[in-house]
mmCIF file of C-alpha atoms in Angstrom:
data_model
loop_
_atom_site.group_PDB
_atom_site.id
_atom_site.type_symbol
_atom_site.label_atom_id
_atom_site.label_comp_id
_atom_site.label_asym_id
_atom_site.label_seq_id
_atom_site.Cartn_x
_atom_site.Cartn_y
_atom_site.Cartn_z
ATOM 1 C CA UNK T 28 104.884 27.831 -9.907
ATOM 2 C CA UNK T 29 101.616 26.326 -8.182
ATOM 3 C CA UNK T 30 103.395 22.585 -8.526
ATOM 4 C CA UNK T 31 106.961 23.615 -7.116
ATOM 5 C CA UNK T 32 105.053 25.509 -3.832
ATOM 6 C CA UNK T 33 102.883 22.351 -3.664
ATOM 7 C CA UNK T 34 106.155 19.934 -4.367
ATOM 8 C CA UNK T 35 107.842 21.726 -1.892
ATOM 9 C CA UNK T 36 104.911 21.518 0.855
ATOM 10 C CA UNK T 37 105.150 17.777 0.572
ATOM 11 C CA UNK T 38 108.963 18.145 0.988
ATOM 12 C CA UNK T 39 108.274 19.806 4.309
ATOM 13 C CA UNK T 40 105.288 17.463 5.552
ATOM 14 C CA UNK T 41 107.247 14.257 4.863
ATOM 15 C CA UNK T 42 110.771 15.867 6.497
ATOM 16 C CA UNK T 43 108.418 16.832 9.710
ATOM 17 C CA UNK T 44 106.856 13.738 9.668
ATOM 18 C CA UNK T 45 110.024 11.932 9.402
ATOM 19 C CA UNK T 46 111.861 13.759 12.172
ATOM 20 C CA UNK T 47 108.724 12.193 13.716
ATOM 21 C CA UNK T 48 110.067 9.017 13.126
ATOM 22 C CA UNK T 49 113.281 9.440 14.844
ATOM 23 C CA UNK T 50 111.772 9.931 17.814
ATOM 24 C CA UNK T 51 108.084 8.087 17.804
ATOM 25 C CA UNK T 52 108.786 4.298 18.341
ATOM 26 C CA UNK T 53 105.517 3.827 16.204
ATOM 27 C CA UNK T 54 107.347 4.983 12.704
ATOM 28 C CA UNK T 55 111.219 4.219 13.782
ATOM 29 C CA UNK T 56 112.341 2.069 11.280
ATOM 30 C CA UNK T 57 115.433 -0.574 12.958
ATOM 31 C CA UNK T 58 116.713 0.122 16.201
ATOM 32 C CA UNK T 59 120.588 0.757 16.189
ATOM 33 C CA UNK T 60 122.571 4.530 16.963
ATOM 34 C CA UNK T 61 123.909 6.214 12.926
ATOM 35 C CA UNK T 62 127.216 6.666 12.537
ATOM 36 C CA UNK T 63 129.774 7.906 10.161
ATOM 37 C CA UNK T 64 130.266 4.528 9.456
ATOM 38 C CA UNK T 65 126.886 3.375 8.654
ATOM 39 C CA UNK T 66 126.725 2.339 4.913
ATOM 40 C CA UNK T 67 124.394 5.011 3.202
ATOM 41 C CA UNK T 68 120.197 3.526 2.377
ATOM 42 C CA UNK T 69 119.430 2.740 -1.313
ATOM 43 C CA UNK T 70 116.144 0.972 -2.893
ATOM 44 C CA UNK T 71 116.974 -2.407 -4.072
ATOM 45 C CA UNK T 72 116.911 -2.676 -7.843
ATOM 46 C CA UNK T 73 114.173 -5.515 -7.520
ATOM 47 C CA UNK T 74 111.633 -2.970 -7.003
ATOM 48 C CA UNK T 75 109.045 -3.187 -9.387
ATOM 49 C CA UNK T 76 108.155 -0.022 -11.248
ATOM 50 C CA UNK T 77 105.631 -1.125 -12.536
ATOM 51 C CA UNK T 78 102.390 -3.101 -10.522
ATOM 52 C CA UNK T 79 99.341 -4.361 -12.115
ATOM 53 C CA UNK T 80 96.220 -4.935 -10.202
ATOM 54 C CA UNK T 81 92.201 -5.462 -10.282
ATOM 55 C CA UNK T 82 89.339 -3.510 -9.815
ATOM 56 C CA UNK T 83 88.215 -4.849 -6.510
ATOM 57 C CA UNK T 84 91.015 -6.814 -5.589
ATOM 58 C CA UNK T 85 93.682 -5.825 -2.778
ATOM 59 C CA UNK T 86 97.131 -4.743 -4.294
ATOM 60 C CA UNK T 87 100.485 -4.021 -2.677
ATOM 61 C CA UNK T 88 103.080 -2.067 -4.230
ATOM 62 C CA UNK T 89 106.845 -2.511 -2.510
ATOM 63 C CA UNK T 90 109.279 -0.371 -1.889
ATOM 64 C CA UNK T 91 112.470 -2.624 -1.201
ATOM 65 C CA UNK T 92 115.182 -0.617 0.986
ATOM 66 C CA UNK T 93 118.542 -1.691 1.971
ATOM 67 C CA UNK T 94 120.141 -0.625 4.717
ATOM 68 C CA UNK T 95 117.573 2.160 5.995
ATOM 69 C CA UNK T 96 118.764 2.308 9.516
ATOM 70 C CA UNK T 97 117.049 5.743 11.445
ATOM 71 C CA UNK T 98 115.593 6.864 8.086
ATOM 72 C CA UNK T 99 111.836 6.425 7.270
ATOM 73 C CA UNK T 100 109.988 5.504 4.646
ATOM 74 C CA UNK T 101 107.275 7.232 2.534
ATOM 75 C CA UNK T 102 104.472 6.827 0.163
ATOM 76 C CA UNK T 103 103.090 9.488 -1.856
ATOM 77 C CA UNK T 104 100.927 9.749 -4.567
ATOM 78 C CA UNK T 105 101.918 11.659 -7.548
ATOM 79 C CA UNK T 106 99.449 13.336 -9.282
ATOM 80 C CA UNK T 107 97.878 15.246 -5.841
ATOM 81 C CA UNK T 108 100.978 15.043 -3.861
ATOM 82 C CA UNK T 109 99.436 13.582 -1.341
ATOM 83 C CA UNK T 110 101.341 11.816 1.664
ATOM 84 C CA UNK T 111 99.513 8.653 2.116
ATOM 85 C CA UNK T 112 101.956 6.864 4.947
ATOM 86 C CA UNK T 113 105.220 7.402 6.474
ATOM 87 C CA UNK T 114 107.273 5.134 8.339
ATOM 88 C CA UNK T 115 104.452 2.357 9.670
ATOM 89 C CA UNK T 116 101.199 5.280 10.093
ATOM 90 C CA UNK T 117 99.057 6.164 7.580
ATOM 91 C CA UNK T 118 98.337 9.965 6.677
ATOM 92 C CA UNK T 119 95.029 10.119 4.535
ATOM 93 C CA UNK T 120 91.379 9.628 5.111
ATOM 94 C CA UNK T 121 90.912 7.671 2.216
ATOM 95 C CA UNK T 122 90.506 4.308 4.252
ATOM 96 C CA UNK T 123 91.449 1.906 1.419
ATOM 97 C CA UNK T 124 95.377 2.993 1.426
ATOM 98 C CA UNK T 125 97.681 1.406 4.436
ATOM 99 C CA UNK T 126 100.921 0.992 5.425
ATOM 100 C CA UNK T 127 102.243 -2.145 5.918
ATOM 101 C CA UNK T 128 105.626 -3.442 7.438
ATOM 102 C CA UNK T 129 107.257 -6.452 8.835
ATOM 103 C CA UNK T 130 109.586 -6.436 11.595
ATOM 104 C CA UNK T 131 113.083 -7.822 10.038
ATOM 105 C CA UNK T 132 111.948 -6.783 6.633
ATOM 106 C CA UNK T 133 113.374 -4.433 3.941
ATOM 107 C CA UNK T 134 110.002 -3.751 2.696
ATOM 108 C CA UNK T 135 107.515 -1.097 3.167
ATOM 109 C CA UNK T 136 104.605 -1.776 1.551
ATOM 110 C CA UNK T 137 101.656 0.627 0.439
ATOM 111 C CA UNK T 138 98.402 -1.727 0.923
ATOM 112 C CA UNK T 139 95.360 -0.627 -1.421
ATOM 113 C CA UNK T 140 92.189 -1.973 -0.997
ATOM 114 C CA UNK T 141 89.058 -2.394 -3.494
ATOM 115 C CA UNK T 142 91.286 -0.245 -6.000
ATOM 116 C CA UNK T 143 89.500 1.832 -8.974
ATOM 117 C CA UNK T 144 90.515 2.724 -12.711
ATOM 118 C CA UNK T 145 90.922 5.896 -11.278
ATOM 119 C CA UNK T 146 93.431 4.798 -8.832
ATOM 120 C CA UNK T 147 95.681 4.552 -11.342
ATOM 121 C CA UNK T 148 99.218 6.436 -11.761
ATOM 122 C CA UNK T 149 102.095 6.989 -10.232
ATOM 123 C CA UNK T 150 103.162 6.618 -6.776
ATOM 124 C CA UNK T 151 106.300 7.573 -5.342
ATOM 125 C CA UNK T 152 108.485 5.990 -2.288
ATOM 126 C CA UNK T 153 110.339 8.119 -0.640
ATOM 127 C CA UNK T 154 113.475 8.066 1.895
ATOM 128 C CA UNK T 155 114.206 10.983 3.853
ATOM 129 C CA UNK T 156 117.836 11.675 3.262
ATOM 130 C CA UNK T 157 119.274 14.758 1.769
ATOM 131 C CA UNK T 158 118.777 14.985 -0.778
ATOM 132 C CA UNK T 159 115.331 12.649 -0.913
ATOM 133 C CA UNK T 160 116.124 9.271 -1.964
ATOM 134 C CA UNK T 161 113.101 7.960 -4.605
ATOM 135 C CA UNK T 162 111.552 5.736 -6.588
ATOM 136 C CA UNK T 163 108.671 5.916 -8.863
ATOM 137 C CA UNK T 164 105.939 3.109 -9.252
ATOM 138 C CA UNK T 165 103.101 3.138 -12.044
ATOM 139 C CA UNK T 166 100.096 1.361 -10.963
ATOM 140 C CA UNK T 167 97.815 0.013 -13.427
ATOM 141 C CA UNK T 168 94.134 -1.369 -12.544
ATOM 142 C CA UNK T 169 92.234 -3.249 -15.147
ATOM 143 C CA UNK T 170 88.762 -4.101 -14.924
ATOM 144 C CA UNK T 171 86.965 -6.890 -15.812
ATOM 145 C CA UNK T 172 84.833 -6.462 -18.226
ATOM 146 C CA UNK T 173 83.464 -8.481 -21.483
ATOM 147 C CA UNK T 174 83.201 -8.008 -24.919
ATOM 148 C CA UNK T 175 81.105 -9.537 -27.443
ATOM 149 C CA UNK T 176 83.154 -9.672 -30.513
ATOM 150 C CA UNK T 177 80.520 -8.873 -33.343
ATOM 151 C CA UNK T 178 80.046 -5.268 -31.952
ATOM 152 C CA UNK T 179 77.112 -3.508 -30.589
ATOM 153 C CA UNK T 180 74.224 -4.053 -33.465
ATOM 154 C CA UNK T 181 74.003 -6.751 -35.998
ATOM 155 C CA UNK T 182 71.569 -7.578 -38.799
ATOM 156 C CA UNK T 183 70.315 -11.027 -39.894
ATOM 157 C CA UNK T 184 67.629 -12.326 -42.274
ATOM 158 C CA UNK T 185 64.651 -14.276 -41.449
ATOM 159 C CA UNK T 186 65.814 -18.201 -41.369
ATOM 160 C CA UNK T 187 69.480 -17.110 -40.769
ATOM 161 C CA UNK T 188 71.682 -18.760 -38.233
ATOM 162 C CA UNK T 189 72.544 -16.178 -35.094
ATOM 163 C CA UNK T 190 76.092 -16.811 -33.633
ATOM 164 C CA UNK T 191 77.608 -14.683 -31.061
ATOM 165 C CA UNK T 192 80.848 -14.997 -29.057
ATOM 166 C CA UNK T 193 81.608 -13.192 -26.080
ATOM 167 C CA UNK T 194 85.135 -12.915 -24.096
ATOM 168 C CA UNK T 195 85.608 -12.264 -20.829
ATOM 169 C CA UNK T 196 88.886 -9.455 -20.845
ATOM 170 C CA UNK T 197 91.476 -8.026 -18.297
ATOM 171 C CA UNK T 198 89.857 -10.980 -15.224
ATOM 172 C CA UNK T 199 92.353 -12.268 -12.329
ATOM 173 C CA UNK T 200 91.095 -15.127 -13.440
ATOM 174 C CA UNK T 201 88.234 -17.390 -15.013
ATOM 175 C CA UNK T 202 83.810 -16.662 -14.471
ATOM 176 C CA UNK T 203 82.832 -19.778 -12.621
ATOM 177 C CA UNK T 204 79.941 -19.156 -15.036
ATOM 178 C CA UNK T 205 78.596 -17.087 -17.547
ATOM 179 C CA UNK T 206 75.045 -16.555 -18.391
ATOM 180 C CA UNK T 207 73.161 -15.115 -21.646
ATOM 181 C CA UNK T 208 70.132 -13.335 -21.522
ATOM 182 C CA UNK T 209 67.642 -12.128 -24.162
ATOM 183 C CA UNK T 210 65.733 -8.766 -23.446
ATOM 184 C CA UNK T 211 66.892 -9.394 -19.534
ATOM 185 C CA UNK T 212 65.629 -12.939 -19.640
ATOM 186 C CA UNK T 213 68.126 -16.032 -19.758
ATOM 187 C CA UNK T 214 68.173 -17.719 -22.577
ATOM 188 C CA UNK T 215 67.300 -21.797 -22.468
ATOM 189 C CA UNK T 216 70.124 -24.254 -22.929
ATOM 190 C CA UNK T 217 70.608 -27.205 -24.710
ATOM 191 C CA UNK T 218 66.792 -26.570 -26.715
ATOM 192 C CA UNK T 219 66.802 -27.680 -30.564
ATOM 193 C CA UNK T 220 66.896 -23.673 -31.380
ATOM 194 C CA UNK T 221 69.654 -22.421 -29.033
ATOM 195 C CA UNK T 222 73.212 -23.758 -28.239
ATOM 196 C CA UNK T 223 75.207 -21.948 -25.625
ATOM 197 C CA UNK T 224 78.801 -23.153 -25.378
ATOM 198 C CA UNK T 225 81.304 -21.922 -22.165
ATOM 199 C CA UNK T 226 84.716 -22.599 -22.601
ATOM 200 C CA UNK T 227 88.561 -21.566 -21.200
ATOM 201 C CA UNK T 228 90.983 -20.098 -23.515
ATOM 202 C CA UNK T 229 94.613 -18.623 -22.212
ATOM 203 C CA UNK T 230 93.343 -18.089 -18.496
ATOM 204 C CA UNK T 231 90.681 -16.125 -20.126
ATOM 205 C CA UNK T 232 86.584 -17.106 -20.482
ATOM 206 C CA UNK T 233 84.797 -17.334 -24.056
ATOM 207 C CA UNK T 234 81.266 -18.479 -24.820
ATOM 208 C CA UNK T 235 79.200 -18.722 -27.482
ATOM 209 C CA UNK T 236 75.311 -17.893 -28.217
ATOM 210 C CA UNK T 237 73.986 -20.622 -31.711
ATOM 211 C CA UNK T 238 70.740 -19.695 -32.270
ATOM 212 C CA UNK T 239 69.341 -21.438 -36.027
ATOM 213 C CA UNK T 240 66.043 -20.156 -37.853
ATOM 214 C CA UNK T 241 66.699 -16.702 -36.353
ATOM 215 C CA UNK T 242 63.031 -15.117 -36.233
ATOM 216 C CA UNK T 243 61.995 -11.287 -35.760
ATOM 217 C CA UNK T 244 60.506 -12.170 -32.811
ATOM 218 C CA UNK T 245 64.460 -13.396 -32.224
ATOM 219 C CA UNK T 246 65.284 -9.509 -32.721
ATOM 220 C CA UNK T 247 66.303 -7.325 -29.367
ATOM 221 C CA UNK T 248 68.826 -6.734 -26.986
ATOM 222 C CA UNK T 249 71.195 -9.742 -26.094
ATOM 223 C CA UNK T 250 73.676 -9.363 -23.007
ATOM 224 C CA UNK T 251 76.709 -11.681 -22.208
ATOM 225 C CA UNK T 252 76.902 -11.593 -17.883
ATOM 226 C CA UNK T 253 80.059 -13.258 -16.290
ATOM 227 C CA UNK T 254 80.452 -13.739 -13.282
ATOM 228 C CA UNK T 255 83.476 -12.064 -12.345
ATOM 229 C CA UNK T 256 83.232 -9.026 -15.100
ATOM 230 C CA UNK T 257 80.992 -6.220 -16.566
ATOM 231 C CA UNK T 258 78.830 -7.487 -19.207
ATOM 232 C CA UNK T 259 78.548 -6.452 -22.393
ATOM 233 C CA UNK T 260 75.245 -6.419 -24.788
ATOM 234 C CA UNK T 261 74.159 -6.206 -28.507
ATOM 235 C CA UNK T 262 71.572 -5.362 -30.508
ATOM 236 C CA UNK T 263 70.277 -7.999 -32.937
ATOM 237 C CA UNK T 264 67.981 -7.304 -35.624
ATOM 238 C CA UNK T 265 66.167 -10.126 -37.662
ATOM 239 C CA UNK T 266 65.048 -8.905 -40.737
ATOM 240 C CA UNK T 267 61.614 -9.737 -42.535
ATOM 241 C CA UNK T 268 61.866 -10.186 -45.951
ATOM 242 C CA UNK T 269 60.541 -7.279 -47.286
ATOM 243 C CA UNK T 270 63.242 -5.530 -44.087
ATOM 244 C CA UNK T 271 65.814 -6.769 -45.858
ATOM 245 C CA UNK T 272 65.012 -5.875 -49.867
ATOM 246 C CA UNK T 273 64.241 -2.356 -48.412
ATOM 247 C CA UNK T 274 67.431 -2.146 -46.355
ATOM 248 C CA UNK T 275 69.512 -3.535 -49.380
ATOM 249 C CA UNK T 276 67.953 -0.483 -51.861
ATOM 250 C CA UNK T 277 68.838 1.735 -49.230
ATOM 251 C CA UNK T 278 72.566 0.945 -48.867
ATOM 252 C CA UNK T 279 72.525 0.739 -52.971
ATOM 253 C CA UNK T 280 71.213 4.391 -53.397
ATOM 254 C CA UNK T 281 73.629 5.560 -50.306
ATOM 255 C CA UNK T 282 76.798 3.801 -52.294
ATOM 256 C CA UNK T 283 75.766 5.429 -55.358
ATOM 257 C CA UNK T 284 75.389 8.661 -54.120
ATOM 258 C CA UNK T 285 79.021 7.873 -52.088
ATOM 259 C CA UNK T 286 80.475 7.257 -55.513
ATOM 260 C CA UNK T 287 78.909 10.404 -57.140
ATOM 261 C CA UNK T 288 79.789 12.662 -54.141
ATOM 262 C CA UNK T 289 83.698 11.448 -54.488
ATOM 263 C CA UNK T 290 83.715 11.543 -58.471
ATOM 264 C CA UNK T 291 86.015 14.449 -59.253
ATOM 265 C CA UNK T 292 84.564 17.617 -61.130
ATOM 266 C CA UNK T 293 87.119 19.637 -63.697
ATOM 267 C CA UNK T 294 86.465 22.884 -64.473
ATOM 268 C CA UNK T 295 88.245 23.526 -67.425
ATOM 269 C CA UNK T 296 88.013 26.632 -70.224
ATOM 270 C CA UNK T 297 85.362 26.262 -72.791
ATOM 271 C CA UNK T 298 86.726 26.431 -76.376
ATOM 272 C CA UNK T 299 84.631 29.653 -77.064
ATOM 273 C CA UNK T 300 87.686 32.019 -75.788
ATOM 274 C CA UNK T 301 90.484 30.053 -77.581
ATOM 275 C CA UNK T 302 87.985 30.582 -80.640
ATOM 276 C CA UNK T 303 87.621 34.393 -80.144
ATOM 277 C CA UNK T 304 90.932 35.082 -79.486
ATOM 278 C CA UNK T 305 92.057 33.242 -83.203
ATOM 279 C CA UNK T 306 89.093 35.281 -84.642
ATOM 280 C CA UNK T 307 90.928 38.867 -83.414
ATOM 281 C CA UNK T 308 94.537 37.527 -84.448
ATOM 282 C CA UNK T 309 93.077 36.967 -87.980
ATOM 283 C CA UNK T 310 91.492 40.588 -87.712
ATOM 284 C CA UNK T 311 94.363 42.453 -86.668
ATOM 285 C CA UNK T 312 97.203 40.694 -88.827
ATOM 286 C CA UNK T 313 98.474 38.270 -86.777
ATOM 287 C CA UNK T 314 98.924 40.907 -83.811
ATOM 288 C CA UNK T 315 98.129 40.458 -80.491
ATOM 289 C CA UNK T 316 99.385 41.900 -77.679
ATOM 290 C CA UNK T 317 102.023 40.065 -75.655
ATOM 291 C CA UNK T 318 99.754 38.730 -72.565
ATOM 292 C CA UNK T 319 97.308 37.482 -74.883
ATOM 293 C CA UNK T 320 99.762 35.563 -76.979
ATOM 294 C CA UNK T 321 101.070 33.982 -73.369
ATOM 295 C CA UNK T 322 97.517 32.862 -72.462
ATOM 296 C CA UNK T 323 96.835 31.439 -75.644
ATOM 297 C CA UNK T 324 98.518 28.201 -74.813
ATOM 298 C CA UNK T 325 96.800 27.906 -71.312
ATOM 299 C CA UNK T 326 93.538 28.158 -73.026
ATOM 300 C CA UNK T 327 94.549 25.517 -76.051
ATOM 301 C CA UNK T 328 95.822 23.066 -73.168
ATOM 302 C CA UNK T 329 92.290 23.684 -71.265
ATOM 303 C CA UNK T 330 90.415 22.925 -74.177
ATOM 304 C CA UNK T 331 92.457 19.569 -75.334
ATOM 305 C CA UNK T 332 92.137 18.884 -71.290
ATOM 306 C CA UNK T 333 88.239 19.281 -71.780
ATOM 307 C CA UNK T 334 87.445 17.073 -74.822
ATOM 308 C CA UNK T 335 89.830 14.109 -73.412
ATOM 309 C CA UNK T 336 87.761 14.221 -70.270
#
C-alpha cells in the first residue's frame, strides 16, 4: 500500500512537472503546435537496458525518443522513486546526477558522475503521455579491485620457492603500474632473491611476486597495489622446520579424528534377548504368544546384522 501511495506521488510530481514543460521554455522539448495528426512518441528500440559503468568514472544512460514533440522527458530512479530530472532541469540534491540534452537530438540523457556500487539498479525514463510511456534501464558499476589468486593465507617451508600472482579485475582499462609491497614496504626488483613480473592479459593487468629460499623472516603480510584498483593482500607464512613437523601432526590427528567422527555407529540387538526368548519357547512347549513370535525374526536379523558388522 506504502509503494502504490509513493508510486502514485511520483505520478503526480512528474505530470506537474511536465505541465511545467509545456509552458517553461527551459524543459520544452521541440518547438512545433500538437495536433491530431501528430504521429504518437515511442522510445527507440536501440535503447540500451542495460549500462555498465566504473566506480569513479562518468556514465550516461540514454533514453532514445522518437517523435516526442510537446511531451517531456523523465528520469527516475527506481528503488526510492525519486525524480532526478525532467525535461532539461534536474530535480535532486544529489549533485552527481544531470540532465543532459542536445538541441536536434532524440536523446535525453541522465549524466552520473563519480558513480558508486551502491548506485546501482534500476532507473526508469519516463514520457508523460497517458498512460506514461517507459522504459527501464539496469545500471551496473564495477569496481576495480585486485585479487591475488592463492587466497588470503598461505604456508611454505623454509628453502621453498614463494610465487604469487595477482590480477587486476572489473578495470576500464590497464594499471600503468603495479607495485608489491612486503609488511607496507616495496619489495626490490630484479635482486637474485625476488622476481616481480607485470604483464597484460585480455585488457586486464597480471603480475607476479618469485621469491626463492623463502625464509621466516620472508613470513608477513604481502599486498598487490595497482594503480587504477583496490589492492588486495595475503598472509604468507614460512615455516621452520620443526613449524612444519608440528603443523603436519596436527592436520594428521585432526584427519583422524574427521574420519572417526564420520565412521557410522550401529546399534543393533545383542543376542542375549533372541537367547532368552528360545529359552521360554523350550519352557512352555513351543508356545509363545503371538507378538513375541513376530519379534522373534527382528531380533534374529539384528543379531546376524551384529556379528557381520
Amino acid at each position: 500500500m506504502v509503494g502504490e501511495c509513493r508510486a502514485l506521488g511520483v505520478v503526480v510530481v512528474v505530470t506537474v512537472l511536465a505541465h511545467l514543460a509545456d509552458s517553461d521554455p527551459g524543459l520544452e522539448s521541440s518547438g512545433g503546435n500538437m495536433s491530431e495528426l501528430d504521429p504518437e512518441p515511442s522510445i527507440d528500440p536501440s535503447t540500451p537496458r542495460r549500462v555498465r559503468a566504473f566506480a569513479g568514472t562518468t556514465v550516461f544512460m540514454p533514453c532514445i525518443v522518437n517523435n516526442l514533440g510537446q511531451r517531456s522527458v523523465s528520469w527516475v530512479r527506481h528503488h526510492d522513486i525519486h525524480v532526478l530530472t525532467v525535461g532539461r532541469f534536474t530535480f535532486t540534491s544529489d549533485g552527481r546526477f544531470e540532465a543532459h540534452h542536445d538541441d536536434g537530438s532524440n536523446e535525453w540523457l541522465l549524466r552520473l558522475r563519480s558513480p558508486a556500487i551502491s548506485d546501482s539498479g534500476i532507473y526508469e525514463c519516463q514520457i508523460n503521455t497517458k498512460p506514461t510511456i517507459t522504459h527501464l534501464t539496469t545500471l551496473h558499476v564495477l569496481e576495480p579491485h585486485a585479487v591475488v589468486t592463492a587466497g588470503r593465507e598461505l604456508f611454505l617451508d623454509t628453502g621453498s620457492t614463494l610465487r604469487l600472482t595477482c590480477r587486476v579485475r572489473d578495470a576500464p582499462a590497464p594499471a600503468e603500474h603495479l607495485l608489491w609491497y612486503h609488511e607496507k614496504k616495496e619489495t626490490r626488483k630484479g635482486t637474485e632473491e625476488v622476481e616481480v613480473s607485470v604483464w597484460e592479459e585480455k585488457h586486464s593487468t597480471i603480475s607476479s611476486l618469485t621469491l626463492r629460499d623463502a625464509q621466516v623472516d620472508d613470513s608477513g603480510l604481502y599486498t598487490c597495489s595497482p594503480s587504477n584498483a583496490k589492492p588486495a593482500s595475503i598472509m604468507v607464512h614460512v615455516l621452520s622446520g620443526e613449524q612444519s613437523a608440528a603443523m603436519q601432526t596436527s592436520a594428521a590427528s585432526r584427519c583422524v579424528l574427521c574420519r572417526a567422527s564420520r565412521t557410522p555407529t550401529h546399534v543393533y540387538p545383542t543376542p542375549l534377548p533372541c537367547l532368552l526368548l528360545l529359552l521360554a519357547s523350550f519352557l512352555l512347549g513351543g508356545r509363545l504368544p503371538m507378538f513375541v513370535l513376530f519379534l522373534l525374526p527382528v531380533v534374529t536379523l539384528g543379531v546376524f546384522m551384529q556379528l557381520a558388522s
